[in-house]
Amino acid sequence: EAQVTQNPRYLITVTGKKLTVTCSQNMNHEYMSWYRQDPGLGLRQIYYSMNVEVTDKGDVPEGYKVSRKEKRNFPLILESPSPNQTSLYFCASSPRWPKQETQYFGPGTRLLVL
Amino acid sequence: AQSVTQPDIHITVSEGASLELRCNYSYGATPYLFWYVQSPGQGLQLLLKYFSGDTLVQGIKGFEAEFKRSQSSFNLRKPSVHWSDAAEYFCAVGLIYGGSQGNLIFGKGTKLSVKP
């Protein structure tokens, strides 16, 4: 089954403790992206990757890192999480940007930073 | 700077009534345009998209949207709303040139409630 998976789905952590949220897709997609969703703010793009080893900042990259060492995986790294990073995070992938294609979204990761 | 505006935060319609959700964007060219729907506790599902060509786009679940270049708008419509349409709807703009290719900007969403 074609899908985007995220792990963990729920996470409670404390300020400053490094964490990684994994994202994996099994569709051989070139394009992958991370978003955060906050009430009243909609979705905001954090980082995106057009292909392996190519990443770019979205609208809210501060406090986050990403890497794209292989096509299927696009982990989101919070080196020193802070409470303002408490949010719902979505990973998405697309065959390529964006000619006649669309994005497939993962199920989301709900993060609480205390 | 590029932006997407959904002026209505919350809309309530009666079941069977027509629906129009508004979306305006600010961008130096015609971007790629999308409408997504999110049901409570769920991820996002694409309703429809516009890249080029016919400005009236048909999507899933009976939705359609019309791109109006002169108004920088991409409004979503449905002729008869069903109770299952209650959800939050997001308009999104995909940037198409320069260093921002790949950037996808979402509006803040419109929550739709449906009265019996």
Coordinates of N, CA and C in Angstrom, one line a residue:
Chain A
E1 N 0.8 -1.2 0.0 CA 0.0 0.0 0.0 C 0.9 1.2 0.0
A2 N 0.6 2.2 -0.9 CA 1.3 3.4 -1.0 C 1.0 4.3 0.2
Q3 N 2.0 4.7 0.9 CA 1.7 5.5 2.1 C 2.9 6.3 2.6
V4 N 2.6 7.3 3.4 CA 3.6 8.1 4.1 C 3.4 7.7 5.6
T5 N 4.5 7.3 6.2 CA 4.4 7.0 7.7 C 5.3 7.9 8.5
Q6 N 4.8 8.2 9.7 CA 5.5 9.1 10.6 C 5.6 8.3 11.9
N7 N 6.7 8.5 12.6 CA 6.9 8.0 13.9 C 7.7 8.9 14.8
P8 N 7.3 9.1 16.1 CA 6.2 8.5 16.7 C 4.9 9.3 16.3
R9 N 3.8 8.8 16.6 CA 2.5 9.5 16.4 C 2.2 10.5 17.5
Y10 N 2.7 10.2 18.7 CA 2.5 11.1 19.8 C 3.8 11.1 20.6
L11 N 4.2 12.3 21.1 CA 5.4 12.4 21.8 C 5.3 13.6 22.8
I12 N 5.7 13.3 24.1 CA 5.8 14.3 25.1 C 7.2 14.3 25.5
T13 N 7.8 15.5 25.5 CA 9.2 15.6 25.9 C 9.4 16.9 26.7
V14 N 10.7 17.1 27.1 CA 11.0 18.3 27.9 C 11.9 19.2 27.1
T15 N 11.9 20.5 27.5 CA 12.7 21.5 26.9 C 14.1 21.1 26.8
G16 N 14.7 21.2 25.6 CA 16.1 20.9 25.5 C 16.6 19.5 25.1
K17 N 15.6 18.6 25.2 CA 16.0 17.2 24.9 C 15.8 16.9 23.4
K18 N 16.9 16.7 22.7 CA 16.9 16.5 21.3 C 16.0 15.3 20.9
L19 N 15.2 15.5 19.8 CA 14.3 14.5 19.3 C 14.3 14.5 17.8
T20 N 13.9 13.3 17.3 CA 13.8 13.2 15.9 C 12.4 12.5 15.6
V21 N 11.7 13.1 14.6 CA 10.5 12.6 14.1 C 10.8 12.0 12.7
T22 N 10.5 10.7 12.5 CA 10.9 10.1 11.3 C 9.7 10.2 10.3
C23 N 10.0 10.2 9.0 CA 9.0 10.2 7.9 C 9.6 9.3 6.8
S24 N 8.7 8.4 6.4 CA 9.2 7.5 5.3 C 8.0 7.3 4.3
Q25 N 8.4 7.3 3.1 CA 7.4 7.0 2.0 C 7.9 5.9 1.1
N26 N 6.9 5.1 0.7 CA 7.3 3.9 -0.1 C 6.9 4.0 -1.6
M27 N 6.8 5.3 -2.1 CA 6.3 5.5 -3.4 C 7.4 6.0 -4.4
N28 N 8.6 6.0 -3.9 CA 9.8 6.5 -4.7 C 9.6 8.0 -5.1
H29 N 9.0 8.8 -4.2 CA 8.7 10.2 -4.5 C 10.0 11.0 -4.4
E30 N 10.1 12.0 -5.2 CA 11.3 12.9 -5.1 C 11.1 14.0 -4.1
Y31 N 9.9 14.5 -4.0 CA 9.6 15.7 -3.2 C 9.1 15.2 -1.8
M32 N 9.6 15.8 -0.7 CA 9.1 15.6 0.6 C 9.1 16.9 1.4
S33 N 8.2 17.0 2.3 CA 8.0 18.2 3.0 C 7.5 18.0 4.4
W34 N 7.9 19.0 5.3 CA 7.4 19.0 6.7 C 6.5 20.2 6.9
Y35 N 5.4 20.1 7.7 CA 4.6 21.2 8.0 C 4.2 21.1 9.5
R36 N 3.9 22.2 10.1 CA 3.4 22.2 11.4 C 2.0 22.9 11.4
Q37 N 1.1 22.3 12.2 CA -0.3 22.9 12.2 C -0.6 23.4 13.6
D38 N -1.0 24.6 13.7 CA -1.4 25.2 15.0 C -2.7 25.9 14.8
P39 N -3.6 25.8 15.9 CA -4.9 26.4 15.8 C -4.9 27.8 15.4
G40 N -5.7 28.1 14.4 CA -5.8 29.5 14.0 C -4.7 29.9 13.0
L41 N -3.7 29.1 12.8 CA -2.6 29.5 11.9 C -2.5 28.6 10.7
G42 N -3.3 27.6 10.6 CA -3.3 26.7 9.5 C -2.0 25.9 9.5
L43 N -1.6 25.4 8.3 CA -0.4 24.7 8.1 C 0.7 25.6 7.7
R44 N 1.9 25.5 8.2 CA 3.0 26.2 7.8 C 4.2 25.3 7.4
Q45 N 4.8 25.6 6.3 CA 5.9 24.7 5.8 C 7.2 25.0 6.6
I46 N 7.8 23.9 7.1 CA 9.0 24.0 7.8 C 10.2 23.9 6.9
Y47 N 10.3 22.8 6.3 CA 11.4 22.5 5.3 C 10.8 21.6 4.2
Y48 N 11.5 21.7 3.0 CA 11.1 20.8 2.0 C 12.3 20.3 1.3
S49 N 12.2 19.2 0.5 CA 13.3 18.6 -0.2 C 12.8 18.2 -1.6
M50 N 13.5 18.8 -2.6 CA 13.1 18.5 -4.0 C 13.7 17.1 -4.4
N51 N 14.7 16.6 -3.8 CA 15.3 15.4 -4.1 C 16.4 15.0 -3.1
V52 N 17.0 13.9 -3.2 CA 18.1 13.5 -2.3 C 19.1 14.5 -2.2
E53 N 19.5 14.8 -1.0 CA 20.6 15.8 -0.7 C 20.2 17.3 -1.1
V54 N 19.0 17.5 -1.4 CA 18.5 18.9 -1.7 C 17.4 19.3 -0.7
T55 N 17.7 20.2 0.2 CA 16.7 20.7 1.1 C 16.6 22.2 1.1
D56 N 15.5 22.7 1.4 CA 15.3 24.2 1.4 C 14.4 24.6 2.6
K57 N 14.6 25.8 3.1 CA 13.7 26.3 4.1 C 12.4 26.6 3.6
G58 N 11.4 26.3 4.5 CA 10.0 26.8 4.2 C 9.8 28.1 4.9
D59 N 8.6 28.3 5.5 CA 8.2 29.6 6.1 C 8.7 29.7 7.6
V60 N 8.8 28.5 8.2 CA 9.1 28.5 9.7 C 10.2 27.5 10.0
P61 N 11.4 27.7 9.5 CA 12.5 26.7 9.7 C 13.2 26.8 11.0
E62 N 13.0 27.9 11.8 CA 13.9 28.2 12.9 C 13.6 27.1 14.0
G63 N 14.7 26.5 14.5 CA 14.6 25.5 15.5 C 14.5 24.1 15.0
Y64 N 14.5 23.9 13.7 CA 14.4 22.6 13.1 C 15.6 22.3 12.2
K65 N 15.9 21.1 12.0 CA 16.8 20.6 11.0 C 16.2 19.4 10.3
V66 N 16.7 19.2 9.0 CA 16.3 18.1 8.3 C 17.5 17.5 7.5
S67 N 17.3 16.3 7.0 CA 18.3 15.7 6.1 C 17.6 14.8 5.1
R68 N 18.2 14.6 4.0 CA 17.6 13.8 3.0 C 18.8 13.0 2.3
K69 N 19.1 11.9 3.1 CA 20.3 11.1 2.6 C 19.8 10.0 1.7
E70 N 18.6 9.7 1.7 CA 18.0 8.7 0.8 C 16.6 9.1 0.5
K71 N 16.1 8.6 -0.7 CA 14.9 9.1 -1.2 C 13.7 8.9 -0.3
R72 N 13.6 7.8 0.4 CA 12.4 7.4 1.1 C 12.3 8.1 2.4
N73 N 13.4 8.6 3.0 CA 13.3 9.1 4.4 C 13.6 10.6 4.5
F74 N 12.9 11.3 5.4 CA 13.1 12.7 5.5 C 12.8 13.1 7.0
P75 N 13.8 12.8 7.9 CA 13.5 13.0 9.3 C 13.6 14.5 9.7
L76 N 12.8 14.8 10.7 CA 12.7 16.2 11.2 C 13.4 16.1 12.6
I77 N 14.4 17.0 12.8 CA 15.2 17.0 14.0 C 15.0 18.3 14.7
L78 N 14.7 18.1 16.0 CA 14.6 19.3 16.9 C 15.8 19.1 17.9
E79 N 16.8 20.0 17.7 CA 18.0 19.8 18.5 C 17.8 20.2 19.9
S80 N 17.0 21.3 20.1 CA 16.8 21.7 21.5 C 15.3 22.2 21.6
P81 N 14.4 21.3 21.7 CA 13.0 21.7 21.6 C 12.6 22.7 22.7
S82 N 11.7 23.6 22.3 CA 11.1 24.5 23.2 C 9.6 24.4 23.2
P83 N 8.9 24.9 24.3 CA 7.5 24.8 24.3 C 6.8 25.4 23.1
N84 N 7.3 26.4 22.4 CA 6.6 27.0 21.3 C 6.7 26.0 20.1
Q85 N 7.4 24.9 20.2 CA 7.4 23.9 19.1 C 6.3 22.8 19.4
T86 N 5.6 23.0 20.5 CA 4.4 22.1 20.7 C 3.4 22.3 19.5
S87 N 3.1 21.2 18.8 CA 2.3 21.4 17.6 C 2.0 20.0 17.1
L88 N 1.2 20.1 16.0 CA 0.9 18.9 15.2 C 1.7 18.9 13.9
Y89 N 2.5 17.9 13.7 CA 3.4 17.9 12.5 C 3.0 16.9 11.5
F90 N 3.0 17.4 10.2 CA 2.7 16.5 9.1 C 3.9 16.4 8.1
C91 N 4.2 15.2 7.7 CA 5.1 15.0 6.6 C 4.3 14.7 5.3
A92 N 4.8 15.1 4.2 CA 4.1 14.9 2.9 C 5.1 14.5 1.9
S93 N 4.7 13.8 0.8 CA 5.6 13.5 -0.3 C 4.8 13.6 -1.6
S94 N 5.5 13.8 -2.7 CA 5.0 14.0 -4.0 C 5.9 13.4 -5.0
P95 N 5.5 12.9 -6.1 CA 6.4 12.3 -7.1 C 7.5 13.3 -7.5
R96 N 7.0 14.5 -7.8 CA 8.0 15.6 -8.1 C 7.2 16.9 -7.9
W97 N 8.0 18.0 -7.8 CA 7.3 19.3 -7.6 C 7.1 19.9 -9.0
P98 N 5.8 20.4 -9.1 CA 4.5 19.8 -8.7 C 3.7 19.4 -9.9
K99 N 4.4 19.2 -11.0 CA 3.8 19.1 -12.3 C 2.7 18.0 -12.3
Q100 N 1.5 18.4 -12.4 CA 0.4 17.5 -12.5 C 0.3 16.5 -11.4
E101 N 1.0 16.7 -10.3 CA 1.0 15.8 -9.2 C 0.5 16.5 -7.9
T102 N 0.3 15.7 -6.9 CA -0.1 16.3 -5.6 C 0.6 15.6 -4.5
Q103 N 0.3 16.1 -3.3 CA 1.1 15.6 -2.2 C 0.2 14.6 -1.4
Y104 N 0.9 13.6 -0.9 CA 0.3 12.6 0.0 C 0.8 12.9 1.4
F105 N -0.1 13.0 2.3 CA 0.2 13.4 3.7 C 0.3 12.2 4.6
G106 N 1.2 12.3 5.5 CA 1.2 11.3 6.6 C 0.1 11.6 7.6
P107 N 0.0 10.7 8.6 CA -1.1 10.8 9.6 C -0.9 11.9 10.7
G108 N 0.3 12.4 10.8 CA 0.6 13.4 11.8 C 1.3 12.9 13.0
T109 N 2.1 13.8 13.6 CA 2.7 13.6 14.9 C 2.4 14.7 15.8
R110 N 1.8 14.4 16.9 CA 1.4 15.4 17.9 C 2.5 15.5 19.0
L111 N 3.1 16.6 19.1 CA 4.3 16.8 19.9 C 3.9 17.8 21.0
L112 N 4.3 17.5 22.3 CA 4.1 18.4 23.4 C 5.5 18.5 24.1
V113 N 5.9 19.8 24.1 CA 7.2 20.1 24.8 C 6.9 20.8 26.1
L114 N 7.3 20.2 27.2 CA 7.1 20.8 28.5 C 8.2 21.7 29.0
Chain B
A1 N 5.4 39.8 0.0 CA 5.6 38.4 0.3 C 4.4 37.7 -0.1
Q2 N 4.6 36.4 -0.5 CA 3.5 35.6 -0.9 C 2.5 35.3 0.3
S3 N 1.2 35.2 0.0 CA 0.3 34.9 1.1 C -1.0 34.4 0.6
V4 N -1.7 33.7 1.4 CA -3.0 33.1 1.1 C -4.0 33.6 2.2
T5 N -5.1 34.1 1.7 CA -6.1 34.6 2.7 C -7.4 33.8 2.5
Q6 N -7.9 33.3 3.6 CA -9.2 32.7 3.7 C -10.0 33.6 4.6
P7 N -10.8 34.5 4.1 CA -11.4 35.5 5.0 C -12.4 35.0 6.0
D8 N -13.0 33.9 5.8 CA -14.0 33.3 6.7 C -13.3 32.3 7.6
I9 N -13.4 32.5 8.9 CA -12.8 31.6 9.8 C -13.8 30.4 10.0
H10 N -15.1 30.7 10.1 CA -16.1 29.7 10.4 C -17.3 30.1 9.6
I11 N -17.9 29.1 9.0 CA -19.1 29.2 8.2 C -20.1 28.1 8.6
T12 N -21.3 28.5 8.8 CA -22.4 27.5 9.1 C -23.4 27.5 7.9
V13 N -23.7 26.4 7.4 CA -24.7 26.3 6.3 C -25.7 25.2 6.7
S14 N -26.9 25.2 6.1 CA -27.8 24.2 6.3 C -27.6 23.1 5.3
E15 N -27.9 21.9 5.7 CA -27.7 20.7 4.9 C -28.6 20.9 3.6
G16 N -28.0 20.7 2.5 CA -28.7 20.9 1.2 C -28.5 22.3 0.6
A17 N -28.0 23.2 1.4 CA -27.8 24.5 0.9 C -26.5 24.5 0.1
S18 N -26.3 25.6 -0.7 CA -25.1 25.7 -1.5 C -24.0 26.3 -0.6
L19 N -22.7 26.1 -1.1 CA -21.6 26.5 -0.3 C -20.6 27.2 -1.2
E20 N -20.0 28.3 -0.7 CA -18.8 28.9 -1.3 C -17.8 29.3 -0.3
L21 N -16.6 28.8 -0.4 CA -15.5 29.2 0.5 C -14.5 30.0 -0.3
R22 N -14.1 31.1 0.3 CA -13.3 32.1 -0.4 C -11.8 31.9 -0.2
C23 N -11.0 32.1 -1.2 CA -9.6 32.1 -1.1 C -9.0 33.1 -2.0
N24 N -8.1 34.0 -1.5 CA -7.4 34.9 -2.3 C -5.9 34.7 -2.0
Y25 N -5.1 35.0 -3.0 CA -3.7 34.8 -2.8 C -2.9 36.1 -3.3
S26 N -1.7 36.2 -2.9 CA -0.8 37.3 -3.3 C 0.4 36.6 -3.8
Y27 N 0.7 36.8 -5.1 CA 1.9 36.2 -5.7 C 2.1 36.9 -7.0
G28 N 3.4 36.9 -7.5 CA 3.7 37.6 -8.7 C 3.4 36.9 -10.0
A29 N 2.9 35.8 -9.9 CA 2.5 35.0 -11.1 C 1.3 34.1 -10.7
T30 N 0.8 33.4 -11.7 CA -0.2 32.4 -11.4 C 0.4 31.2 -10.7
P31 N 0.1 30.9 -9.5 CA 0.7 29.8 -8.8 C -0.1 28.5 -9.1
Y32 N 0.4 27.4 -8.5 CA -0.4 26.2 -8.5 C -1.4 26.4 -7.3
L33 N -2.6 26.0 -7.4 CA -3.6 26.2 -6.4 C -4.3 24.9 -6.0
F34 N -4.5 24.8 -4.7 CA -5.1 23.6 -4.2 C -6.1 23.9 -3.1
W35 N -7.0 22.9 -3.0 CA -8.0 22.9 -1.8 C -7.8 21.6 -1.2
Y36 N -7.6 21.6 0.2 CA -7.6 20.4 1.0 C -8.7 20.4 2.0
V37 N -9.1 19.3 2.5 CA -10.0 19.2 3.5 C -9.5 18.3 4.7
Q38 N -9.8 18.7 5.9 CA -9.3 18.0 7.1 C -10.5 17.7 8.0
S39 N -10.8 16.5 8.2 CA -11.8 16.1 9.2 C -11.2 16.1 10.5
P40 N -12.0 16.2 11.6 CA -11.4 16.2 12.9 C -10.6 15.0 13.2
G41 N -9.3 15.3 13.7 CA -8.4 14.2 14.1 C -7.8 13.5 12.9
Q42 N -8.0 14.0 11.7 CA -7.5 13.3 10.5 C -6.4 14.1 9.8
G43 N -5.8 13.5 8.9 CA -4.8 14.2 8.0 C -5.5 15.0 6.9
L44 N -4.8 15.5 6.0 CA -5.4 16.3 4.9 C -5.6 15.4 3.7
Q45 N -6.7 15.8 3.0 CA -7.1 15.1 1.8 C -7.3 16.2 0.7
L46 N -6.7 15.9 -0.4 CA -6.8 16.8 -1.6 C -8.2 16.8 -2.2
L47 N -8.8 17.9 -2.3 CA -10.1 18.0 -3.0 C -10.0 18.2 -4.5
L48 N -9.1 19.2 -4.8 CA -8.9 19.5 -6.2 C -7.7 20.4 -6.3
K49 N -7.2 20.5 -7.6 CA -6.0 21.3 -7.8 C -6.2 22.0 -9.2
Y50 N -5.4 23.1 -9.3 CA -5.4 23.9 -10.6 C -3.9 24.2 -10.9
F51 N -3.5 23.8 -12.1 CA -2.2 24.1 -12.6 C -2.3 25.0 -13.8
S52 N -3.1 24.7 -14.7 CA -3.3 25.6 -15.9 C -4.5 25.1 -16.6
G53 N -4.9 25.8 -17.7 CA -6.0 25.4 -18.5 C -7.4 25.9 -18.1
D54 N -8.4 25.0 -18.1 CA -9.7 25.4 -17.8 C -9.8 25.9 -16.4
T55 N -10.4 27.1 -16.2 CA -10.3 27.7 -14.9 C -11.4 27.2 -13.9
L56 N -12.3 26.4 -14.4 CA -13.2 25.7 -13.5 C -12.8 24.3 -13.4
V57 N -12.5 23.9 -12.1 CA -11.9 22.6 -11.8 C -12.8 21.8 -11.0
Q58 N -13.0 20.5 -11.4 CA -13.9 19.6 -10.7 C -13.0 18.8 -9.8
G59 N -13.5 18.5 -8.6 CA -12.8 17.7 -7.6 C -13.6 16.5 -7.1
I60 N -13.2 16.0 -6.0 CA -13.9 14.9 -5.4 C -15.0 15.4 -4.6
K61 N -15.9 14.5 -4.2 CA -17.0 14.7 -3.3 C -18.0 15.8 -3.8
G62 N -18.0 16.1 -5.1 CA -18.9 17.0 -5.7 C -18.4 18.5 -5.6
F63 N -17.2 18.7 -5.2 CA -16.7 20.1 -5.1 C -16.1 20.6 -6.4
E64 N -16.2 21.8 -6.6 CA -15.5 22.5 -7.7 C -14.9 23.8 -7.3
A65 N -14.0 24.3 -8.0 CA -13.4 25.6 -7.7 C -13.1 26.3 -9.0
E66 N -13.2 27.6 -8.9 CA -13.0 28.5 -10.1 C -11.8 29.4 -9.8
F67 N -10.9 29.4 -10.7 CA -9.7 30.3 -10.7 C -10.1 31.6 -11.5
K68 N -9.9 32.7 -10.8 CA -10.1 34.0 -11.4 C -8.9 34.8 -11.3
R69 N -8.1 34.9 -12.4 CA -6.9 35.6 -12.4 C -7.0 37.1 -12.0
S70 N -8.0 37.7 -12.5 CA -8.2 39.2 -12.3 C -8.4 39.5 -10.8
Q71 N -9.0 38.5 -10.1 CA -9.3 38.7 -8.7 C -8.3 37.9 -7.8
S72 N -7.3 37.2 -8.3 CA -6.4 36.4 -7.6 C -7.1 35.5 -6.6
S73 N -8.2 34.9 -7.1 CA -9.0 34.1 -6.2 C -9.2 32.7 -6.8
F74 N -9.5 31.8 -5.8 CA -9.7 30.4 -6.2 C -10.7 29.9 -5.2
N75 N -12.0 30.2 -5.4 CA -13.1 29.9 -4.5 C -13.6 28.5 -4.7
L76 N -13.9 27.9 -3.6 CA -14.4 26.5 -3.6 C -15.9 26.5 -3.5
R77 N -16.6 25.7 -4.3 CA -18.1 25.7 -4.3 C -18.6 24.2 -4.2
K78 N -19.8 24.1 -3.7 CA -20.5 22.9 -3.7 C -22.0 23.2 -3.8
P79 N -22.8 22.7 -4.7 CA -24.2 23.1 -4.9 C -25.1 22.6 -3.8
S80 N -24.8 21.5 -3.1 CA -25.6 21.0 -2.1 C -24.8 20.3 -1.0
V81 N -24.7 20.9 0.2 CA -23.9 20.4 1.2 C -24.5 19.3 2.0
H82 N -23.7 18.3 2.3 CA -24.1 17.1 3.1 C -23.5 17.3 4.5
W83 N -24.1 16.6 5.5 CA -23.7 16.7 6.8 C -22.2 16.3 6.9
S84 N -21.8 15.3 6.1 CA -20.5 14.7 6.2 C -19.4 15.7 5.6
D85 N -19.9 16.8 5.1 CA -18.9 17.8 4.6 C -18.4 18.7 5.7
A86 N -18.9 18.6 6.9 CA -18.4 19.4 8.1 C -17.0 19.0 8.3
A87 N -16.1 20.0 8.3 CA -14.7 19.8 8.3 C -14.0 21.1 8.3
E88 N -12.7 21.1 8.2 CA -11.9 22.4 8.0 C -11.3 22.3 6.6
Y89 N -11.4 23.4 5.9 CA -10.9 23.5 4.5 C -9.8 24.4 4.4
F90 N -8.8 24.0 3.7 CA -7.6 24.8 3.5 C -7.3 25.0 2.0
C91 N -7.1 26.3 1.7 CA -6.6 26.7 0.4 C -5.1 26.7 0.5
A92 N -4.4 26.4 -0.6 CA -3.0 26.4 -0.6 C -2.4 26.8 -2.0
V93 N -1.3 27.5 -1.9 CA -0.7 28.0 -3.1 C 0.7 27.4 -3.2
G94 N 1.0 26.9 -4.4 CA 2.4 26.3 -4.7 C 3.2 27.3 -5.5
L95 N 4.4 27.7 -5.0 CA 5.2 28.7 -5.7 C 5.9 28.0 -6.9
I96 N 6.1 28.7 -8.0 CA 6.5 28.1 -9.2 C 7.8 28.5 -9.8
Y97 N 8.4 29.6 -9.3 CA 9.7 30.0 -9.9 C 10.7 30.5 -8.8
G98 N 11.9 30.6 -9.3 CA 12.9 31.1 -8.5 C 13.3 30.1 -7.4
G99 N 13.9 30.7 -6.4 CA 14.4 29.9 -5.3 C 13.3 29.3 -4.4
S100 N 12.1 29.7 -4.6 CA 11.0 29.2 -3.8 C 10.2 28.1 -4.4
Q101 N 10.7 27.6 -5.5 CA 10.0 26.4 -6.1 C 10.0 25.3 -5.0
G102 N 8.8 24.7 -4.8 CA 8.7 23.7 -3.8 C 8.0 24.2 -2.6
N103 N 7.9 25.5 -2.4 CA 7.3 26.1 -1.3 C 5.8 26.1 -1.4
L104 N 5.1 25.6 -0.4 CA 3.7 25.5 -0.4 C 3.1 26.3 0.7
I105 N 2.3 27.3 0.4 CA 1.8 28.2 1.5 C 0.3 27.9 1.7
F106 N -0.1 27.7 2.9 CA -1.5 27.4 3.2 C -2.2 28.6 3.8
G107 N -3.5 28.7 3.5 CA -4.3 29.7 4.3 C -4.6 29.1 5.7
K108 N -5.2 30.0 6.5 CA -5.4 29.6 7.9 C -6.6 28.7 8.1
G109 N -7.4 28.5 7.0 CA -8.4 27.5 7.1 C -9.8 28.1 7.3
T110 N -10.8 27.5 6.9 CA -12.2 27.8 7.1 C -12.9 26.6 7.7
K111 N -13.5 26.7 8.9 CA -14.2 25.6 9.5 C -15.6 25.6 9.0
L112 N -16.1 24.5 8.5 CA -17.5 24.4 8.0 C -18.3 23.6 9.0
S113 N -19.4 24.2 9.4 CA -20.4 23.5 10.2 C -21.6 23.3 9.4
V114 N -22.3 22.2 9.5 CA -23.5 21.9 8.7 C -24.7 21.7 9.7
K115 N -25.8 22.5 9.5 CA -27.0 22.4 10.3 C -27.9 21.4 9.7
P116 N -28.6 20.5 10.5 CA -29.5 19.6 10.0 C -30.7 20.3 9.3

